[in-house]
Coordinates of C-alpha atoms in Angstrom, one line a residue:
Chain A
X1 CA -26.0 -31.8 -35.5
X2 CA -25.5 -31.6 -32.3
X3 CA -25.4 -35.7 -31.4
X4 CA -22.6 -35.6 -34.2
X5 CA -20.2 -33.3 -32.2
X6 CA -20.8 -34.7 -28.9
X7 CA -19.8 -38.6 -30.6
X8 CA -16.9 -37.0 -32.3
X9 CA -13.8 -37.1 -30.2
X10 CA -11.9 -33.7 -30.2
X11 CA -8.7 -33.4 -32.2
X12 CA -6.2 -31.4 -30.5
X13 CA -6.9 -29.1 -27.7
X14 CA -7.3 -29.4 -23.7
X15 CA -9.2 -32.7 -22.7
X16 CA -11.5 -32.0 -19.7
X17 CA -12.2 -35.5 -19.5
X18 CA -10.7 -36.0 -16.0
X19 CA -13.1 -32.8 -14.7
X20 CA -16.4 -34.6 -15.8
X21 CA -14.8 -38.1 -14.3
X22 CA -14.6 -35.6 -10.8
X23 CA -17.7 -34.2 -10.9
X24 CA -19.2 -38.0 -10.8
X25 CA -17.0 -38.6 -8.5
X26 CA -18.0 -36.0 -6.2
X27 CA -21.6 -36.9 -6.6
X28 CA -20.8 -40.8 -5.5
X29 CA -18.9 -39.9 -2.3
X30 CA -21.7 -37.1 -1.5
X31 CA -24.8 -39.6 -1.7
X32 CA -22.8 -41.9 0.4
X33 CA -22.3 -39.3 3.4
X34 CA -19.0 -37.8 3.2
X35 CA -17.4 -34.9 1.8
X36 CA -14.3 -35.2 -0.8
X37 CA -11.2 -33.2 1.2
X38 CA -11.4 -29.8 0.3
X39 CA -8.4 -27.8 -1.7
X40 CA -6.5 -25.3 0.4
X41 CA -8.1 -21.6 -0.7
X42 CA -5.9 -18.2 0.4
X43 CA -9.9 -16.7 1.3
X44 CA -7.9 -13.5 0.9
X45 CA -8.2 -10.2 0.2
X46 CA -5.6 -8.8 -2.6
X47 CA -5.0 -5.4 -4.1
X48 CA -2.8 -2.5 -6.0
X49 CA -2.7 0.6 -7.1
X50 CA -0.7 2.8 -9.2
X51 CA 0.8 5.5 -8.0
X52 CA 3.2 8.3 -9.2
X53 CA 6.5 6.8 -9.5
X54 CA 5.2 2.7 -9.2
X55 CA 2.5 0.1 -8.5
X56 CA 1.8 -0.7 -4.6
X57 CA 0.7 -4.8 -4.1
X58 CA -0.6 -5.7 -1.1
X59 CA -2.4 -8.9 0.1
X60 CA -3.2 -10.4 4.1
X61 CA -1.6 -14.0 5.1
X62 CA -4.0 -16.4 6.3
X63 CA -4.6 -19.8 4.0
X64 CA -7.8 -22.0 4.7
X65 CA -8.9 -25.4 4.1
X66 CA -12.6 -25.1 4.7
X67 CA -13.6 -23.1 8.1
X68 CA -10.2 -24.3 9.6
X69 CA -6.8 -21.8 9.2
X70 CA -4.3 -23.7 7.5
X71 CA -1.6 -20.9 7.4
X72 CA -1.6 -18.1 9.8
X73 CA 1.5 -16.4 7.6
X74 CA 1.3 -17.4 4.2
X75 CA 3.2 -15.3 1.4
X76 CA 0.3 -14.3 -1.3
X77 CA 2.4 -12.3 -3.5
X78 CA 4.6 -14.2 -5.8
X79 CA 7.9 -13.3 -7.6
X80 CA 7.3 -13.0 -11.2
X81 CA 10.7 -11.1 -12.4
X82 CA 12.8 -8.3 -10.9
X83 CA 10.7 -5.2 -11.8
X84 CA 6.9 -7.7 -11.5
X85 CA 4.9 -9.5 -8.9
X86 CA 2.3 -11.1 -8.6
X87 CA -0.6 -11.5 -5.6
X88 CA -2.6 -14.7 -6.0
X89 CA -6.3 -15.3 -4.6
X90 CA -8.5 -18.6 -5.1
X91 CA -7.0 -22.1 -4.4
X92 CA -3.1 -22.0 -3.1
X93 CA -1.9 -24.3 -5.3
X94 CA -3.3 -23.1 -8.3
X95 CA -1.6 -19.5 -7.5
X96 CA 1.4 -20.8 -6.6
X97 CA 2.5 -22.9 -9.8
X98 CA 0.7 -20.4 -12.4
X99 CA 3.5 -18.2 -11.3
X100 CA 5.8 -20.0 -11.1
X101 CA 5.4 -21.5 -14.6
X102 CA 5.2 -17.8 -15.6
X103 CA 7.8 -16.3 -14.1
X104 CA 10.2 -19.1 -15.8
X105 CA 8.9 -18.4 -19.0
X106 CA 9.3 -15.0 -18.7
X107 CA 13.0 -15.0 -17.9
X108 CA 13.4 -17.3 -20.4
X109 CA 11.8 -14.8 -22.8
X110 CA 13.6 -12.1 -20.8
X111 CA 16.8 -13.4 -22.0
X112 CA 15.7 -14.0 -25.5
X113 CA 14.7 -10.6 -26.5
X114 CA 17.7 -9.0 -24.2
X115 CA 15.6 -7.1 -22.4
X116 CA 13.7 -6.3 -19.1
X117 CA 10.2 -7.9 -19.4
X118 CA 7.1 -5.9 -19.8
X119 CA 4.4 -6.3 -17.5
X120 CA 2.0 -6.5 -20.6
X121 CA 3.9 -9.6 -21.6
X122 CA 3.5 -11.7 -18.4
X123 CA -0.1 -10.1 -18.9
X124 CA -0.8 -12.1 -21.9
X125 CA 1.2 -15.0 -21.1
X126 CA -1.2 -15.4 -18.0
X127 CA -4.3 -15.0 -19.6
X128 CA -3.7 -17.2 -22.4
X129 CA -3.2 -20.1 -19.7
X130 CA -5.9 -19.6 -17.9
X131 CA -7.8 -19.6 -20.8
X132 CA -6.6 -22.9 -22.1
X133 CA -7.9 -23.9 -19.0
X134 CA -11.3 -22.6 -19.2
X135 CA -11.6 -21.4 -15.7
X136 CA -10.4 -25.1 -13.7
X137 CA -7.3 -23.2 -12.7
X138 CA -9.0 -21.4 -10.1
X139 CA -6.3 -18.5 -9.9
X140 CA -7.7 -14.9 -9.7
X141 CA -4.4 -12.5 -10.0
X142 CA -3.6 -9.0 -9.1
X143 CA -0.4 -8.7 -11.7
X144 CA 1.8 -5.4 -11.2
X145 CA 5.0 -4.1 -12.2
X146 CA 6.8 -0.9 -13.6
X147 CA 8.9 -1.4 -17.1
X148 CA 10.5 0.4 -19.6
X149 CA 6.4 2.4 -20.7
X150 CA 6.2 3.3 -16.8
X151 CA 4.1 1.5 -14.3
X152 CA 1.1 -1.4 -15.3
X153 CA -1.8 -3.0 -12.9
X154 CA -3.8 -5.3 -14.3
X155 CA -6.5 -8.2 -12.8
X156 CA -6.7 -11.7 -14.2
X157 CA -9.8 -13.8 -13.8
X158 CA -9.8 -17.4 -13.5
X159 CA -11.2 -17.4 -17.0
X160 CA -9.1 -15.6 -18.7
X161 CA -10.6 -12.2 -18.7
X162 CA -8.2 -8.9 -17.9
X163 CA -8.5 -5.9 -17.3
X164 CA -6.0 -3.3 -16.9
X165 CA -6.7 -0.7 -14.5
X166 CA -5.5 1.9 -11.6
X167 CA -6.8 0.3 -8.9
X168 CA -7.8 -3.3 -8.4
X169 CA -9.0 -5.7 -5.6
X170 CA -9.6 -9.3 -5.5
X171 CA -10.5 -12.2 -3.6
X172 CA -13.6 -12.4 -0.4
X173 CA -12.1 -9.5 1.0
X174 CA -12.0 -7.4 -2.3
X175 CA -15.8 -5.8 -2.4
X176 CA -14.3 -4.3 1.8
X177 CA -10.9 -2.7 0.6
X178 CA -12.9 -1.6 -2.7
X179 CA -14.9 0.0 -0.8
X180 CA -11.6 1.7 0.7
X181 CA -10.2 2.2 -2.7
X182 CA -12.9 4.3 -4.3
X183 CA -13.3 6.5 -1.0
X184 CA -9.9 7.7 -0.6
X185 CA -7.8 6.6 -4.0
X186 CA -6.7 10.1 -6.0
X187 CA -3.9 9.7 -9.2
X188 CA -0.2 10.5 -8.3
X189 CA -0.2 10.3 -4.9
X190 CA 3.2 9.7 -3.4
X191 CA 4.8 6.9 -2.1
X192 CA 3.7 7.4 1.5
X193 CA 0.4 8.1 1.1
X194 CA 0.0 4.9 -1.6
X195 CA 1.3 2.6 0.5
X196 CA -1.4 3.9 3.9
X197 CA -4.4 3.4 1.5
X198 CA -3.2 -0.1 0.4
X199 CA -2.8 -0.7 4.2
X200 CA -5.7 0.4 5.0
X201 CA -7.7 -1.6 1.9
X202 CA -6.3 -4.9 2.9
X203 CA -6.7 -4.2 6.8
X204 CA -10.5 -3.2 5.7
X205 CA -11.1 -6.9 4.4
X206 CA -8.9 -8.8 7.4
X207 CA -11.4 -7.4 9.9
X208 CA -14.6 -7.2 7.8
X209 CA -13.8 -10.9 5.5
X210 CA -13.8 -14.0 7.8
X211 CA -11.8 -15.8 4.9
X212 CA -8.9 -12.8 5.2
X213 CA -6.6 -12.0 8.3
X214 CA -3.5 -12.2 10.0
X215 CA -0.6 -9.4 8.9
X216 CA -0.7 -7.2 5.9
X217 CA 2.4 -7.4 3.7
X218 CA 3.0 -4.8 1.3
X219 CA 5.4 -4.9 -2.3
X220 CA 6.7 -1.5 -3.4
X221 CA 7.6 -1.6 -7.0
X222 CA 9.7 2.0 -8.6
X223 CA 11.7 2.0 -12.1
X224 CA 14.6 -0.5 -10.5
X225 CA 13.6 -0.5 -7.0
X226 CA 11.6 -3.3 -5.2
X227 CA 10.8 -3.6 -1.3
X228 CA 9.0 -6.7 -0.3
X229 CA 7.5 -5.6 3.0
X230 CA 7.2 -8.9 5.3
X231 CA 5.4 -8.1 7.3
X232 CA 4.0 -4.7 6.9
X233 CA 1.8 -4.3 10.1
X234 CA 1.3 -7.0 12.3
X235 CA -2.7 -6.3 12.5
X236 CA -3.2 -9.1 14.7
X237 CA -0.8 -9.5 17.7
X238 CA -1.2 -12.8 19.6
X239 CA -2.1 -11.4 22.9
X240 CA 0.1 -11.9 26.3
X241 CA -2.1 -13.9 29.0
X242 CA -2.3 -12.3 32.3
X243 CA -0.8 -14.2 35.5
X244 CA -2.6 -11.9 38.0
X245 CA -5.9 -10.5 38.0
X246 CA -6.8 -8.2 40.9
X247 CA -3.7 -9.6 42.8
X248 CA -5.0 -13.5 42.0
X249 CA -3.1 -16.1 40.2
X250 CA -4.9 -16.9 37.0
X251 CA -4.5 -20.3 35.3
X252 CA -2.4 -19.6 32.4
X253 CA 0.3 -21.4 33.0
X254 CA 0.4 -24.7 33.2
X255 CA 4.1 -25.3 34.9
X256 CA 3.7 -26.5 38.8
X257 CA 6.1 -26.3 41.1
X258 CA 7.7 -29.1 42.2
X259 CA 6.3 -30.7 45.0
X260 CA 2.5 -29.6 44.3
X261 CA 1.5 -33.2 43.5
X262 CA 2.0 -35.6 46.8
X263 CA 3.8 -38.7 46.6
X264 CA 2.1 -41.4 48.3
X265 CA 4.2 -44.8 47.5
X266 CA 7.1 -45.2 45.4
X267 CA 8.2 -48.6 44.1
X268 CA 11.5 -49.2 42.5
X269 CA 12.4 -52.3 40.5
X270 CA 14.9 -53.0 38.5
X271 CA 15.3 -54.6 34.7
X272 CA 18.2 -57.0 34.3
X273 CA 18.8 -57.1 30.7
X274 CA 21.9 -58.6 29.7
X275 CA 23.4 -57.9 26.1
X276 CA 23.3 -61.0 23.6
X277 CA 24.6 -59.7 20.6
X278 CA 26.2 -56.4 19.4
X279 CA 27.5 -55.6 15.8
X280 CA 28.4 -52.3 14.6
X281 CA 27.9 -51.8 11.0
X282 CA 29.8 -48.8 9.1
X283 CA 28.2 -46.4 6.7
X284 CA 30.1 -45.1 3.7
X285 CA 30.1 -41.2 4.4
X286 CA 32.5 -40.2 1.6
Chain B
X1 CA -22.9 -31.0 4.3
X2 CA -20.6 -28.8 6.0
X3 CA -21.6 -25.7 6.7
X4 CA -19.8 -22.6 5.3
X5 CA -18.9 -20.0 8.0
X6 CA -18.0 -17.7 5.1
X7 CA -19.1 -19.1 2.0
X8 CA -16.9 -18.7 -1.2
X9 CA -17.8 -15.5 -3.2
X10 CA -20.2 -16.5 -6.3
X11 CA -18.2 -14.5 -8.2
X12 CA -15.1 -16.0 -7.7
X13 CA -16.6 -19.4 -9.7
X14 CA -18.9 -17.5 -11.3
X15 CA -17.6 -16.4 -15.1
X16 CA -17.2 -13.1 -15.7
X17 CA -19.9 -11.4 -18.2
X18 CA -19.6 -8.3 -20.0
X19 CA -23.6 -8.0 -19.0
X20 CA -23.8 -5.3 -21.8
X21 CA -25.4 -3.1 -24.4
X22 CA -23.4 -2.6 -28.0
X23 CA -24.5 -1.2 -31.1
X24 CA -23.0 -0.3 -34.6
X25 CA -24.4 2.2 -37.1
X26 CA -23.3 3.1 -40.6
X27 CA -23.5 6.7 -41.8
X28 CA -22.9 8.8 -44.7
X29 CA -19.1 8.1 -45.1
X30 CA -18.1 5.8 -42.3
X31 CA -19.4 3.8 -38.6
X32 CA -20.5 4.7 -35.4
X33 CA -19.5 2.1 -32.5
X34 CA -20.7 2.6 -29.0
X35 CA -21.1 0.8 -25.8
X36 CA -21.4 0.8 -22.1
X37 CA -18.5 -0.4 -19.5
X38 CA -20.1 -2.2 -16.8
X39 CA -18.6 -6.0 -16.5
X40 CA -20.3 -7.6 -14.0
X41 CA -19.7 -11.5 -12.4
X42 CA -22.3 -12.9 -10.8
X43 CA -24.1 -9.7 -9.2
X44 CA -20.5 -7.6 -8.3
X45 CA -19.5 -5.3 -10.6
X46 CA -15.8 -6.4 -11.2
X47 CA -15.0 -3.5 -13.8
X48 CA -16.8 -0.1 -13.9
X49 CA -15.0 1.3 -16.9
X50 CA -14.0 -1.0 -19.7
X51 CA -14.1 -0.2 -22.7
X52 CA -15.8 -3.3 -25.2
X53 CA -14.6 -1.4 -28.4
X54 CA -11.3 -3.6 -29.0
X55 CA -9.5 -2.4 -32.0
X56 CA -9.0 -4.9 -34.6
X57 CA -7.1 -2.9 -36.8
X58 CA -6.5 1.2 -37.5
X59 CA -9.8 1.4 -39.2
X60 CA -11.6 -2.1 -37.9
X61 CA -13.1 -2.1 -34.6
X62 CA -15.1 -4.8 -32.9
X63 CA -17.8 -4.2 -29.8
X64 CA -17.5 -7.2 -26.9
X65 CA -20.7 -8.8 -25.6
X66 CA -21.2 -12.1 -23.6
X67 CA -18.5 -13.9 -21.8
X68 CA -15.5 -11.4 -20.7
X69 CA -12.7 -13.9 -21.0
X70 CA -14.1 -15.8 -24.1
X71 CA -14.8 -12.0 -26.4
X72 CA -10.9 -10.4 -25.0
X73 CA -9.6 -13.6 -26.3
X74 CA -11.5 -13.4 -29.8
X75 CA -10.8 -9.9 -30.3
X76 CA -6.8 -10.2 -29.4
X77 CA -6.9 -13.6 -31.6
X78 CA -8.2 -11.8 -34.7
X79 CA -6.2 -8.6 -34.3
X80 CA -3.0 -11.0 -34.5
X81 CA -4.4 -12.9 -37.8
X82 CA -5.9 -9.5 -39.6
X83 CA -1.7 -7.6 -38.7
X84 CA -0.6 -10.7 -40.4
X85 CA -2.8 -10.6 -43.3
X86 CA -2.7 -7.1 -44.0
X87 CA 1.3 -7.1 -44.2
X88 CA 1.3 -10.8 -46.6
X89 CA -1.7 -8.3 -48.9
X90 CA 0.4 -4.7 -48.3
X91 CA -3.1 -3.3 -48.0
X92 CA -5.3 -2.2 -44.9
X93 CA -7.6 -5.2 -44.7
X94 CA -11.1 -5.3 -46.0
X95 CA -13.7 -5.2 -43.2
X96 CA -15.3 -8.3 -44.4
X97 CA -12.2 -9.9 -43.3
X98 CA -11.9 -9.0 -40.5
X99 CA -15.6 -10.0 -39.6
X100 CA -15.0 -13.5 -41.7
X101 CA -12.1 -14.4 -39.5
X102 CA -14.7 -13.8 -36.4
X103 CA -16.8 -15.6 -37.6
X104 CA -14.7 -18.4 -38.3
X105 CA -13.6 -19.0 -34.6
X106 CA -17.3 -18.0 -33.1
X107 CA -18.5 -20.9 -35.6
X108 CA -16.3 -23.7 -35.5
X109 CA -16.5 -22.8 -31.0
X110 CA -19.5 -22.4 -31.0
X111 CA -20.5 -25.1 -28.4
X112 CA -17.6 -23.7 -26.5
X113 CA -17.3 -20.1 -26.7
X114 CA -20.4 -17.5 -25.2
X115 CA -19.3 -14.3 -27.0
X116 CA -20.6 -12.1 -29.6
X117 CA -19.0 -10.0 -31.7
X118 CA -20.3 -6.8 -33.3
X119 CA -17.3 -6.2 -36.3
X120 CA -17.7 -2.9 -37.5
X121 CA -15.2 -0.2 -39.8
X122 CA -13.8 1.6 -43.0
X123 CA -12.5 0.2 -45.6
X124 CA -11.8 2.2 -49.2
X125 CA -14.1 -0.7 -51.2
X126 CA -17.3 -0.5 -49.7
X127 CA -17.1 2.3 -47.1
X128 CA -18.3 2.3 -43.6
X129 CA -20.1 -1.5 -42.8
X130 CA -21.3 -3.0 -40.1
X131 CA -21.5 -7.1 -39.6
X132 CA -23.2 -8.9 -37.0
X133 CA -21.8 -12.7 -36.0
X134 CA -23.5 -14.1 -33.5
X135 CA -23.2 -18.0 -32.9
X136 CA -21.2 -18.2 -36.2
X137 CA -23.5 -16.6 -38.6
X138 CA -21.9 -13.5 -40.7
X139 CA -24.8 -10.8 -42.0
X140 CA -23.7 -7.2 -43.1
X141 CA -26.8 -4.7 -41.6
X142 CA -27.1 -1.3 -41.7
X143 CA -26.6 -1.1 -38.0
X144 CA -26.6 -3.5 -35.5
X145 CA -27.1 -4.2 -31.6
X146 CA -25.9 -6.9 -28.7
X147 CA -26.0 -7.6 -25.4
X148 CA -28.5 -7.9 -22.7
X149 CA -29.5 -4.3 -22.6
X150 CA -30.1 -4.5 -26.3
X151 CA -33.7 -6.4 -25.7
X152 CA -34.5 -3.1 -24.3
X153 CA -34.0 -0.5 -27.3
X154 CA -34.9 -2.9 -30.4
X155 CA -38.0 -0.7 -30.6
X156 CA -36.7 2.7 -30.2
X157 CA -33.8 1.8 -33.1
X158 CA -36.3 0.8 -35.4
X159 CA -38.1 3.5 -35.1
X160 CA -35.5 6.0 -34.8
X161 CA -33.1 4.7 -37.7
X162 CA -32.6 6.4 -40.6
X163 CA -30.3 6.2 -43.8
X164 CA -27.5 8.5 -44.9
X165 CA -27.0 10.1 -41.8
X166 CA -24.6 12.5 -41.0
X167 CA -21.8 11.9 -38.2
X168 CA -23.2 14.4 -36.0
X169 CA -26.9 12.8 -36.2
X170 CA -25.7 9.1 -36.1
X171 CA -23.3 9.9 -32.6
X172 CA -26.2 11.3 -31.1
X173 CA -28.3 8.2 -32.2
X174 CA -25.9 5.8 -30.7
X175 CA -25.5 8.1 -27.3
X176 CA -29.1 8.0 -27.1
X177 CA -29.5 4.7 -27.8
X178 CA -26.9 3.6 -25.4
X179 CA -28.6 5.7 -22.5
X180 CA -31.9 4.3 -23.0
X181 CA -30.6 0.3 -22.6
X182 CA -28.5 1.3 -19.4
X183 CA -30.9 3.4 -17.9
X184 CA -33.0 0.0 -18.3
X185 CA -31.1 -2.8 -18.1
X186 CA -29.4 -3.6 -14.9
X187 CA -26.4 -5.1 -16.2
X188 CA -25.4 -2.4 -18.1
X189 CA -23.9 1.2 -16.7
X190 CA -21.2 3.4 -15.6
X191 CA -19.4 6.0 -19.0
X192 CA -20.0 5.4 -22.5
X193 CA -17.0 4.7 -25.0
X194 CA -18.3 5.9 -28.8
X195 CA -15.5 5.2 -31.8
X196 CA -16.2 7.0 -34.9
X197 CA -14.5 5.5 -38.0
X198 CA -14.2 7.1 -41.4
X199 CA -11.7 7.7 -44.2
X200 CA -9.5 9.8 -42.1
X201 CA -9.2 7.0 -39.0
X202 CA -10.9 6.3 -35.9
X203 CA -11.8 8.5 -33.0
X204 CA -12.4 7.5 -28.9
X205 CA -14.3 9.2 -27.1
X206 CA -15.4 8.6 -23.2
X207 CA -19.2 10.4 -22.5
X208 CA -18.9 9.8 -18.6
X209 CA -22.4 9.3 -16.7
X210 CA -23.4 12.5 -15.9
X211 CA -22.8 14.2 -19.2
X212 CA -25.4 11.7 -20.9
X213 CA -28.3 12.9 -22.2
X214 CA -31.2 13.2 -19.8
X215 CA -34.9 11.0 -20.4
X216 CA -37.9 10.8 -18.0
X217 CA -36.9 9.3 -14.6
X218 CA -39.2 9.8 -12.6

């Protein structure tokens, strides 16, 4: 039975060809010594919580490509419609054009049915495609908004799964600001106190996650009021280099006066070239 | 090979499970449905309190076991065909329906899919019934159980299973059940959801972790 269905070519439906064709691949370039480039990941730490009159996203902004920084202020949370974003964690890419496809579905939709999109909607229309996938889009979501039932968090797994809750983290950093979340989170808190705890969450997996760090941005989402926070707190100032310690010059900067280097000879000759041939052409600017 | 200065989470690749204990028991005059809320992926615990009794229609439910993303997708698939059906037939669906449609996708995805399905409800021709379809097979049972905290209570359901119960007796049954497998099994835990369906509808309830019933731990 089972020879049968592997011979048989599938009617309809995603073709994962092309993934088994990579994994060989992969294997090849690894026995002969080197490594296949590696996809841009956001590391990252992402989270959100509800709270009494909205949904709080927050996420870090450093990118990597293997142990190296790509992005020291990378945006992770993605316009989805006026009243939902999204925060993205796994490979960059991935994020990036999941939401995008979604969000222009949903205002598509959005104008269809006449009406402010539900958070539930973008929900489903989210999972379904990452489903179809079966877990090669790496995208793990944090999805929040408020509509017309009040205000909606929910977590989307790279295979599909959901699951709608009141607090959620993903992404390396998510197991430190979960840690945050289930010390401190209470239901209804206000706006102020909301927006510390998700501070505090995401600056728990900067300093604690090696694959999260730079600033904290924050999204504030009320019943017809958003504010995209960019940056939120500058966690990790660049640092001014001292010129002086204990009254000596430090090196730090690199700009010598004039006249610190000697000259010893100086030799002037100079190129006669003599013009052969000019022509001007003219470009059509209209 | 490179070396990771901060390896990638397992759990980010790793699929998320619904780890899991679920069981389904018919009484006098309707079903019991209970199960844990602990979904784990890879060894995190990504979801402390989700509730794996999906409704599949007012007096249909189904329990979720095995692969999160593969049983959610299942259970909202067959709630859209069984609202479909049930307004083409004016009726409230049959729960061998609702269980046949199951099995239909668990079968013919069977090499794809890692889900099983406990389809359990009311229906006015043959009462409370419980259907088990795992890997595509469809068998009506007087009660039945899944997961991997199942393994650790076939004994004690056996033993402890009787016919013609009343609701009472049969919620405690699945309460105690339940608290044996995730006292046990490690990937099962946190409240238990039970759903009792008769002729009058269903009922939720949430039993959280300290208000189950106590058994020798020491």
């Amino acid at each position: 039975m089972a020879s049968v269905s592997v011979c048989q070519y599938h009617s309809g439906g995603f073709s994962f060809e092309n993934c088994k064709r990579n994994a060989l691949l992969e294997a090849d370039i690894n026995k002969l010594g080197f490594s296949s480039p590696a996809a841009r990941k956001t590391g990252t730490t992402i989270c959100g919580v509800v709270y009494k009159d909205g949904v709080v996203l927050g996420a870090d902004t450093r990118a990597t490509e293997g142990m190296v920084v790509a992005d020291k202020n990378c945006s992770k949370i993605h316009y989805i419609s006026p009243n939902i974003y999204c925060c993205g964690a796994g490979t960059a890419a991935d994020t990036e054009m999941t939401t995008q496809i979604i969000s222009s579905n949903l205002e598509l939709h959005s104008l269809s049915t006449g009406r402010l999109p539900r958070v539930t909607t973008a929900n489903r229309m989210l999972k379904q495609m990452l489903f179809r996938y079966q877990g090669y889009i790496g995208a793990a979501l944090v999805l929040g908004g408020v509509d017309c039932n009040g205000p909606h968090l929910y977590s989307i797994y790279p295979h599909g799964s959901t699951d709608k809750l009141p607090y959620v983290t993903m992404g390396s950093g998510s197991l430190a600001a979960m840690a945050v979340f289930e010390d401190r989170y209470r239901p209804n808190m206000e706006e102020e106190e909301a927006k510390r705890l998700v501070r505090d969450a995401i600056a728990a997996g900067i300093f604690n996650d090696l694959g999260s760090g730079s600033n904290i941005d924050l999204c504030v989402i009320t019943k017809g009021n958003v504010d995209y926070l960019r940056p939120h707190d500058m966690a990790n100032k660049k640092g001014v280099r001292e010129d002086k310690v204990y009254g000596r010059p430090v090196t730090g900067s690199y700009r010598y006066k004039h006249g610190t280097t000697g000259v010893l000879t100086k030799a002037v000759t100079p190129l006669n070239l003599e013009v052969v041939e000019e022509s001007v052409q003219t470009m059509d600017t209209s | 090979m490179s070396e990771e200065l901060f390896p990638e989470p397992e759990w980010l690749s790793e699929e998320v499970k619904t780890g899991t204990t679920i069981i389904a028991v018919t009484f006098d005059g309707g079903v019991v449905l209970g199960s844990d809320s602990r979904v784990s992926a890879g060894e995190s615990v990504v979801n402390r309190v989700m509730n794996k009794l999906s409704p599949l229609h007012d007096k249909i439910y189904c329990a979720l076991s095995g692969s999160a993303a593969d049983a959610q997708t299942i259970a909202e698939m067959v709630n859209y065909q069984l609202d479909v059906h049930s307004i083409e037939v004016e009726a409230d669906p049959l729960v061998c329906s609702a269980a046949t449609l199951v099995k239909n996708i668990s079968y013919k995805y069977k090499e794809e899919l890692s889900a099983h399905l406990i389809v359990a409800g009311w229906d006015k021709k043959k009462g409370g019934q419980v259907y088990a379809t795992l890997s595509g097979l469809l068998t009506r049972q007087p009660f039945a159980i899944g997961g991997s905290g199942s393994f650790y209570i076939n004994g004690f359901v056996d033993a402890e299973f009787r016919k013609n119960m009343t609701k009472r007796e049969c919620q405690e049954f699945v309460v105690n059940a339940l608290t044996l497998a995730m006292g046990r099994d490690g990937s099962s835990g946190g409240v238990a959801y039970v759903v009792t369906i008769d002729k009058d509808g269903a009922e939720e309830k949430c039993i959280l972790g300290n208000e189950l019933p106590k058994f020798f731990d020491e």
